[in-house]
Coordinates of C-alpha atoms in Angstrom, one line a residue:
M72 CA 49.6 97.3 145.3
E73 CA 49.2 94.0 143.6
T74 CA 49.2 95.7 140.2
K75 CA 52.4 97.5 141.0
R76 CA 54.0 94.3 142.2
W77 CA 53.1 92.4 139.0
T78 CA 54.3 95.3 136.9
I79 CA 57.7 95.2 138.5
I80 CA 57.8 91.4 138.0
V81 CA 56.9 91.7 134.3
L82 CA 59.4 94.5 133.7
T83 CA 62.1 92.6 135.6
A84 CA 61.4 89.4 133.6
A85 CA 61.4 91.4 130.3
A86 CA 64.7 93.0 131.2
F87 CA 66.2 89.6 132.2
I88 CA 65.1 88.1 128.8
L89 CA 66.6 91.1 126.9
V90 CA 69.9 90.7 128.8
L91 CA 69.9 86.9 127.9
V92 CA 69.2 87.7 124.3
V93 CA 72.0 90.3 124.2
M94 CA 74.4 87.9 125.9
L95 CA 73.5 85.1 123.5
T96 CA 74.3 87.1 120.4
G97 CA 77.4 88.7 122.1
I98 CA 78.7 85.2 122.9
I99 CA 77.8 83.3 119.8
D100 CA 78.3 86.3 117.4
P101 CA 77.3 84.6 114.2
Y102 CA 78.5 87.5 112.0
F103 CA 81.8 88.0 113.9
H104 CA 80.9 91.6 114.9
Y105 CA 82.9 91.4 118.1
K106 CA 85.4 88.5 117.5
S107 CA 86.4 85.9 115.0
A108 CA 84.7 82.4 114.9
A109 CA 84.9 80.6 118.2
G110 CA 85.3 76.9 117.4
D111 CA 83.0 74.8 115.3
G112 CA 79.5 75.6 114.0
Y113 CA 79.9 78.8 112.0
E114 CA 78.7 78.8 108.4
I115 CA 80.4 81.5 106.4
S116 CA 77.8 82.1 103.7
N117 CA 76.4 85.6 104.0
E118 CA 79.0 88.0 102.6
I119 CA 77.1 91.2 103.1
Y120 CA 76.7 90.5 106.8
Q121 CA 79.9 88.5 107.6
N122 CA 82.6 90.3 105.6
P123 CA 83.0 93.3 107.9
G124 CA 83.5 91.1 110.9
I125 CA 85.9 88.9 109.1
A126 CA 87.8 92.0 107.9
K127 CA 88.0 93.3 111.5
H128 CA 88.7 90.3 113.6
F129 CA 90.2 87.3 111.7
D130 CA 93.9 86.6 111.5
F131 CA 95.2 87.2 108.0
N132 CA 97.8 89.2 106.0
A133 CA 96.3 88.8 102.6
A134 CA 92.8 89.3 101.2
L135 CA 90.9 88.0 98.1
I136 CA 88.3 90.5 96.8
G137 CA 86.1 90.3 93.8
S138 CA 82.6 89.3 92.6
S139 CA 81.0 85.9 91.9
M140 CA 83.9 85.5 89.5
A141 CA 86.1 85.1 92.6
Q142 CA 83.9 83.1 94.9
N143 CA 85.1 79.7 93.9
F144 CA 88.8 80.5 94.4
K145 CA 90.4 78.4 97.2
T146 CA 92.3 80.7 99.4
S147 CA 94.6 77.8 100.4
E148 CA 96.0 77.9 96.8
F149 CA 97.0 81.5 97.2
D150 CA 98.4 80.7 100.7
K151 CA 100.6 77.9 99.4
K152 CA 101.8 79.9 96.4
Y153 CA 102.6 83.1 98.1
D154 CA 103.2 82.0 101.7
V155 CA 100.4 84.1 103.1
K156 CA 97.2 83.7 105.1
T157 CA 94.2 84.8 103.0
V158 CA 90.6 85.6 103.8
K159 CA 87.9 85.7 101.2
L160 CA 86.0 89.1 101.1
T161 CA 84.0 88.8 97.9
Y162 CA 80.6 90.3 97.0
S163 CA 78.2 89.0 94.4
A164 CA 77.9 91.5 91.5
A165 CA 80.1 93.9 93.4
Y166 CA 80.4 97.6 92.5
A167 CA 83.6 99.4 92.9
K168 CA 82.4 101.0 96.1
N169 CA 82.0 97.6 97.7
Y170 CA 85.8 97.1 97.4
K171 CA 86.6 100.5 98.8
I172 CA 84.4 99.9 101.9
I173 CA 85.7 96.4 102.7
M174 CA 89.3 97.3 102.0
D175 CA 89.1 100.3 104.3
I176 CA 88.0 97.9 107.1
A177 CA 90.5 95.1 106.3
A178 CA 93.5 97.4 106.2
K179 CA 92.6 99.8 109.0
D180 CA 94.7 98.2 111.8
R181 CA 96.6 95.6 109.8
D182 CA 99.6 95.5 107.5
L183 CA 98.4 93.6 104.5
E184 CA 101.1 91.9 102.5
K185 CA 99.0 91.1 99.4
V186 CA 95.6 91.8 98.0
F187 CA 94.4 89.4 95.2
W188 CA 91.8 91.4 93.3
C189 CA 89.6 89.7 90.7
M190 CA 88.6 92.9 88.9
D191 CA 85.4 93.1 86.8
I192 CA 85.3 96.0 84.4
Y193 CA 81.5 96.2 84.7
S194 CA 82.1 97.3 88.4
F195 CA 83.6 100.5 87.0
V196 CA 80.7 101.5 84.9
Q197 CA 78.3 101.8 87.9
P198 CA 77.7 104.9 90.0
A199 CA 80.7 105.5 92.2
D200 CA 78.6 106.3 95.3
E201 CA 76.6 103.1 95.2
T202 CA 77.1 99.5 96.3
R203 CA 75.4 96.6 94.6
Y204 CA 73.2 95.9 97.6
D205 CA 72.4 98.0 100.7
L206 CA 74.9 97.3 103.5
P207 CA 73.9 97.2 107.2
D208 CA 75.6 100.2 108.7
Y209 CA 75.6 98.7 112.2
L210 CA 78.0 96.0 111.1
Y211 CA 80.3 98.2 109.0
D212 CA 80.8 101.2 111.3
D213 CA 82.4 101.5 114.7
R214 CA 79.4 103.1 116.5
I215 CA 78.3 101.2 119.6
L216 CA 74.9 102.7 119.9
N217 CA 73.5 101.2 116.7
D218 CA 74.6 97.7 117.8
V219 CA 71.1 97.3 119.1
S220 CA 70.2 96.4 115.5
Y221 CA 72.5 93.4 115.9
V222 CA 72.0 92.2 119.5
L223 CA 68.2 92.6 119.5
N224 CA 67.6 91.3 116.0
K225 CA 65.2 88.3 115.6
D226 CA 67.0 87.2 112.5
I227 CA 70.4 87.2 114.3
I228 CA 68.8 85.2 117.1
T229 CA 67.9 82.6 114.5
E230 CA 71.5 82.6 113.3
D231 CA 72.6 82.1 116.9
L232 CA 70.5 79.0 117.2
K233 CA 71.8 77.7 113.9
V234 CA 75.4 78.0 115.2
L235 CA 74.5 76.2 118.4
S236 CA 72.9 73.4 116.5
R237 CA 75.9 73.0 114.2
K238 CA 78.2 73.1 117.1
Q239 CA 76.3 70.4 118.9
S240 CA 76.4 68.3 115.7
G241 CA 80.2 68.8 115.4
I242 CA 79.9 70.6 112.0
P243 CA 83.2 72.5 111.5
T244 CA 83.3 76.2 110.7
T245 CA 83.3 76.9 107.0
T246 CA 86.9 77.2 105.5
F247 CA 87.7 80.1 103.3
D248 CA 88.2 77.7 100.5
D249 CA 84.4 77.0 100.7
A250 CA 83.1 80.4 101.9
Y251 CA 80.7 81.9 99.5
A252 CA 81.6 79.3 96.8
W253 CA 78.6 78.6 94.5
Y254 CA 79.8 75.8 92.2
S255 CA 78.3 72.8 94.2
D256 CA 74.9 74.4 94.0
Y257 CA 75.1 74.9 90.2
I258 CA 76.8 71.8 88.8
D259 CA 73.7 70.9 86.7
A260 CA 73.8 74.5 85.3
F261 CA 76.9 73.6 83.4
N262 CA 75.0 72.5 80.3
V263 CA 76.7 73.6 77.1
K264 CA 73.9 72.6 74.8
T265 CA 71.4 74.8 76.8
L266 CA 74.0 77.6 76.8
A267 CA 74.4 77.4 73.0
E268 CA 70.6 77.3 72.4
N269 CA 70.1 80.3 74.6
Q270 CA 72.8 82.3 72.8
I271 CA 71.4 81.4 69.4
R272 CA 68.1 82.9 70.5
V273 CA 69.9 86.0 71.8
R274 CA 71.7 86.4 68.5
Q275 CA 68.3 86.7 66.7
K276 CA 67.8 90.1 68.3
K277 CA 68.6 93.2 66.2
P278 CA 71.9 94.8 67.3
Q279 CA 71.5 98.2 69.0
T280 CA 73.2 101.3 67.7
P281 CA 76.7 101.3 69.2
L282 CA 77.3 103.7 72.1
P283 CA 80.0 106.4 71.8
E284 CA 83.3 104.7 72.9
D285 CA 83.7 107.2 75.7
Y286 CA 80.2 106.6 77.1
F287 CA 81.5 105.0 80.3
I288 CA 84.6 107.0 80.8
Q289 CA 83.1 109.5 83.4
M290 CA 81.9 106.7 85.6
A291 CA 85.2 104.8 85.2
E292 CA 87.1 107.9 86.2
D293 CA 84.9 108.6 89.2
N294 CA 85.3 105.0 90.4
L295 CA 89.0 105.1 89.9
N296 CA 89.4 108.3 91.8
L297 CA 87.0 107.5 94.6
N298 CA 87.0 103.8 95.1
I299 CA 90.1 102.1 93.5
L300 CA 93.2 104.3 93.4
P301 CA 92.9 105.6 97.0
V302 CA 92.9 102.0 98.2
I303 CA 96.1 101.3 96.3
D304 CA 97.8 104.7 97.1
N305 CA 97.0 104.5 100.8
H306 CA 98.8 101.2 101.2
P307 CA 102.0 101.6 99.2
D308 CA 103.6 98.6 101.1
T309 CA 100.8 96.2 100.0
E310 CA 101.2 94.4 96.8
F311 CA 98.0 94.4 94.7
I312 CA 97.9 91.4 92.4
I313 CA 95.0 92.4 90.1
F314 CA 93.6 90.2 87.3
Y315 CA 90.8 90.4 84.8
P316 CA 88.8 87.2 84.8
P317 CA 88.1 85.3 81.6
Y318 CA 84.5 86.0 80.5
S319 CA 83.3 83.7 77.7
I320 CA 83.2 84.9 74.1
L321 CA 79.4 85.1 74.6
T322 CA 79.9 88.1 77.0
W323 CA 81.5 90.1 74.2
D324 CA 78.9 89.0 71.7
N325 CA 76.1 90.2 74.1
L326 CA 77.9 93.5 74.5
R327 CA 78.1 93.8 70.7
I328 CA 74.3 93.1 70.4
S329 CA 73.5 95.7 73.1
G330 CA 75.7 98.3 71.5
E331 CA 78.1 98.5 74.5
L332 CA 81.1 96.6 73.2
D333 CA 83.3 99.5 72.0
A334 CA 82.5 101.5 75.1
Y335 CA 83.4 98.6 77.4
L336 CA 86.7 98.0 75.6
Y337 CA 87.6 101.7 75.7
A338 CA 86.8 101.8 79.4
M339 CA 88.9 98.8 80.0
T340 CA 91.8 100.4 78.2
Y341 CA 91.4 103.5 80.3
I342 CA 91.3 101.6 83.6
T343 CA 94.3 99.5 82.6
E344 CA 96.4 102.6 81.8
A345 CA 95.5 104.0 85.3
L346 CA 96.4 100.8 87.1
L347 CA 99.7 100.5 85.2
T348 CA 100.9 103.8 86.7
K349 CA 101.0 102.2 90.2
D350 CA 104.3 100.7 91.4
N351 CA 102.6 98.3 93.9
V352 CA 100.3 96.8 91.3
E353 CA 100.9 93.6 89.2
L354 CA 98.3 93.3 86.5
Y355 CA 97.2 90.1 84.7
S356 CA 94.6 89.4 82.1
F357 CA 92.9 86.1 81.3
Q358 CA 90.3 87.7 79.0
D359 CA 92.3 87.1 75.8
V360 CA 93.0 83.4 76.4
E361 CA 91.2 81.9 73.4
Q362 CA 91.3 78.3 74.5
I363 CA 89.4 79.3 77.7
I364 CA 86.9 81.9 76.5
C365 CA 85.9 80.0 73.4
D366 CA 85.5 76.6 75.2
L367 CA 81.8 76.9 76.3
T368 CA 81.9 73.6 78.2
L369 CA 83.8 75.6 80.9
Y370 CA 80.8 78.0 81.6
K371 CA 77.5 77.8 83.3
D372 CA 76.4 81.1 81.5
F373 CA 78.1 83.8 79.5
T374 CA 80.4 84.8 82.4
H375 CA 80.7 82.3 85.2
Y376 CA 83.4 79.6 84.7
H377 CA 84.3 76.3 86.3
P378 CA 86.4 76.2 89.5
D379 CA 89.2 74.6 87.5
I380 CA 89.7 78.0 85.9
N381 CA 90.0 79.6 89.3
S382 CA 92.8 77.2 90.1
L383 CA 94.4 77.8 86.7
I384 CA 94.4 81.5 87.4
V385 CA 96.2 81.1 90.7
E386 CA 98.7 78.8 89.0
E387 CA 99.5 81.2 86.2
L388 CA 99.7 84.4 88.3
G389 CA 103.3 85.6 87.9
D390 CA 103.7 84.1 84.5
T391 CA 104.7 86.8 82.0
A392 CA 102.5 85.3 79.3
F393 CA 99.5 86.6 81.2
E394 CA 101.0 89.8 82.7
V395 CA 99.8 93.2 81.4
T396 CA 102.5 95.8 81.2
K397 CA 103.0 99.3 79.8
N398 CA 104.7 97.7 76.8
N399 CA 102.1 95.1 75.9
Y400 CA 98.7 96.2 77.1
M401 CA 97.6 97.5 73.7
D402 CA 98.7 94.2 72.1
K403 CA 96.7 92.3 74.6
M404 CA 93.6 94.4 73.9
G405 CA 94.2 93.9 70.2
E406 CA 94.3 90.1 70.8
L407 CA 91.0 90.2 72.6
E408 CA 89.4 92.3 69.8
R409 CA 90.8 89.8 67.3
I410 CA 89.2 86.9 69.1
I411 CA 85.9 88.8 69.2
D412 CA 86.0 89.7 65.6
Q413 CA 87.2 86.5 64.1
T414 CA 85.4 83.9 66.1
D415 CA 82.6 82.4 64.0
L416 CA 79.9 82.1 66.7
D417 CA 77.4 80.5 64.4
V418 CA 79.8 77.6 63.8
L419 CA 80.9 77.5 67.4
L420 CA 77.3 77.4 68.8
T421 CA 76.1 74.9 66.3
S422 CA 78.9 72.5 67.2
Y423 CA 77.4 72.2 70.7
L424 CA 73.9 71.4 69.7
D425 CA 74.5 67.7 69.3
V426 CA 76.1 67.4 72.7
P427 CA 74.2 64.8 74.8

């Protein structure tokens, strides 16, 4: 009888603890699975786990999507320029499917006025049925039963306690200006001398045989048809402001060395032509802006640029000098190819070797 009594006590205590744990996560909800941020204390820093909750529950009528090329944008600058309320839904090294998944969630029960899309061409030359990293289904779907993976997850409990600690300390919830932004952690990485030295070593490699120019076209077509154009077509009243970010000249040099340059440029032309058929798309390119892409002081590596460039992009959106149209897209591609062909990288890189 005593054994039975203790068994009941233990089971009751265990059930009580489980209920408390479930209630704790349900109330705190660090990944916004059930509601938006409740007051202070929330750190928006885990895009894979927090983006679906943001897309479901936050108040917004515009979204910024993209890769690490977009993470240093300040959504307040978009808000001020376009009179919207923007959330940041970026993913580091995103594949095209990442955009499809998060946009399906963000636009499910909401009329989006604008989508600001920082579009990396590399995301189109990945398998159309893959995301860059595995996504936790229990946060992205609408099934209640698999929420046990959220409410009874020791890692989530740790996040609950972090939120409570930050609340107690009066630390405000991360703004979308700062969400996912990486610059402050990499200030010291903006070292142009080191960047030049590294590229000089890369250029000592023997260039690979160039790939056929249509090498990436099948993947680009699959991604367009499965992950990109359906998002645009399914929301004809949403304005998609799409822009190609300015990779440094070293990006194109590396693609030349790897033998992928012609195939990348051909795929970008193919993608551009498809986007230009859509009435609800405005397309801009900052890839052929020589004073940016050839100024290596603006880069921490061959692709990632200073936040000043993010602000410049917002400022210049709408300017016809950067707009890509049916009438000028081949000219803009030609300008990029001219910069790639005519830039004397030996001279450019050497000029940075004496920088203190």
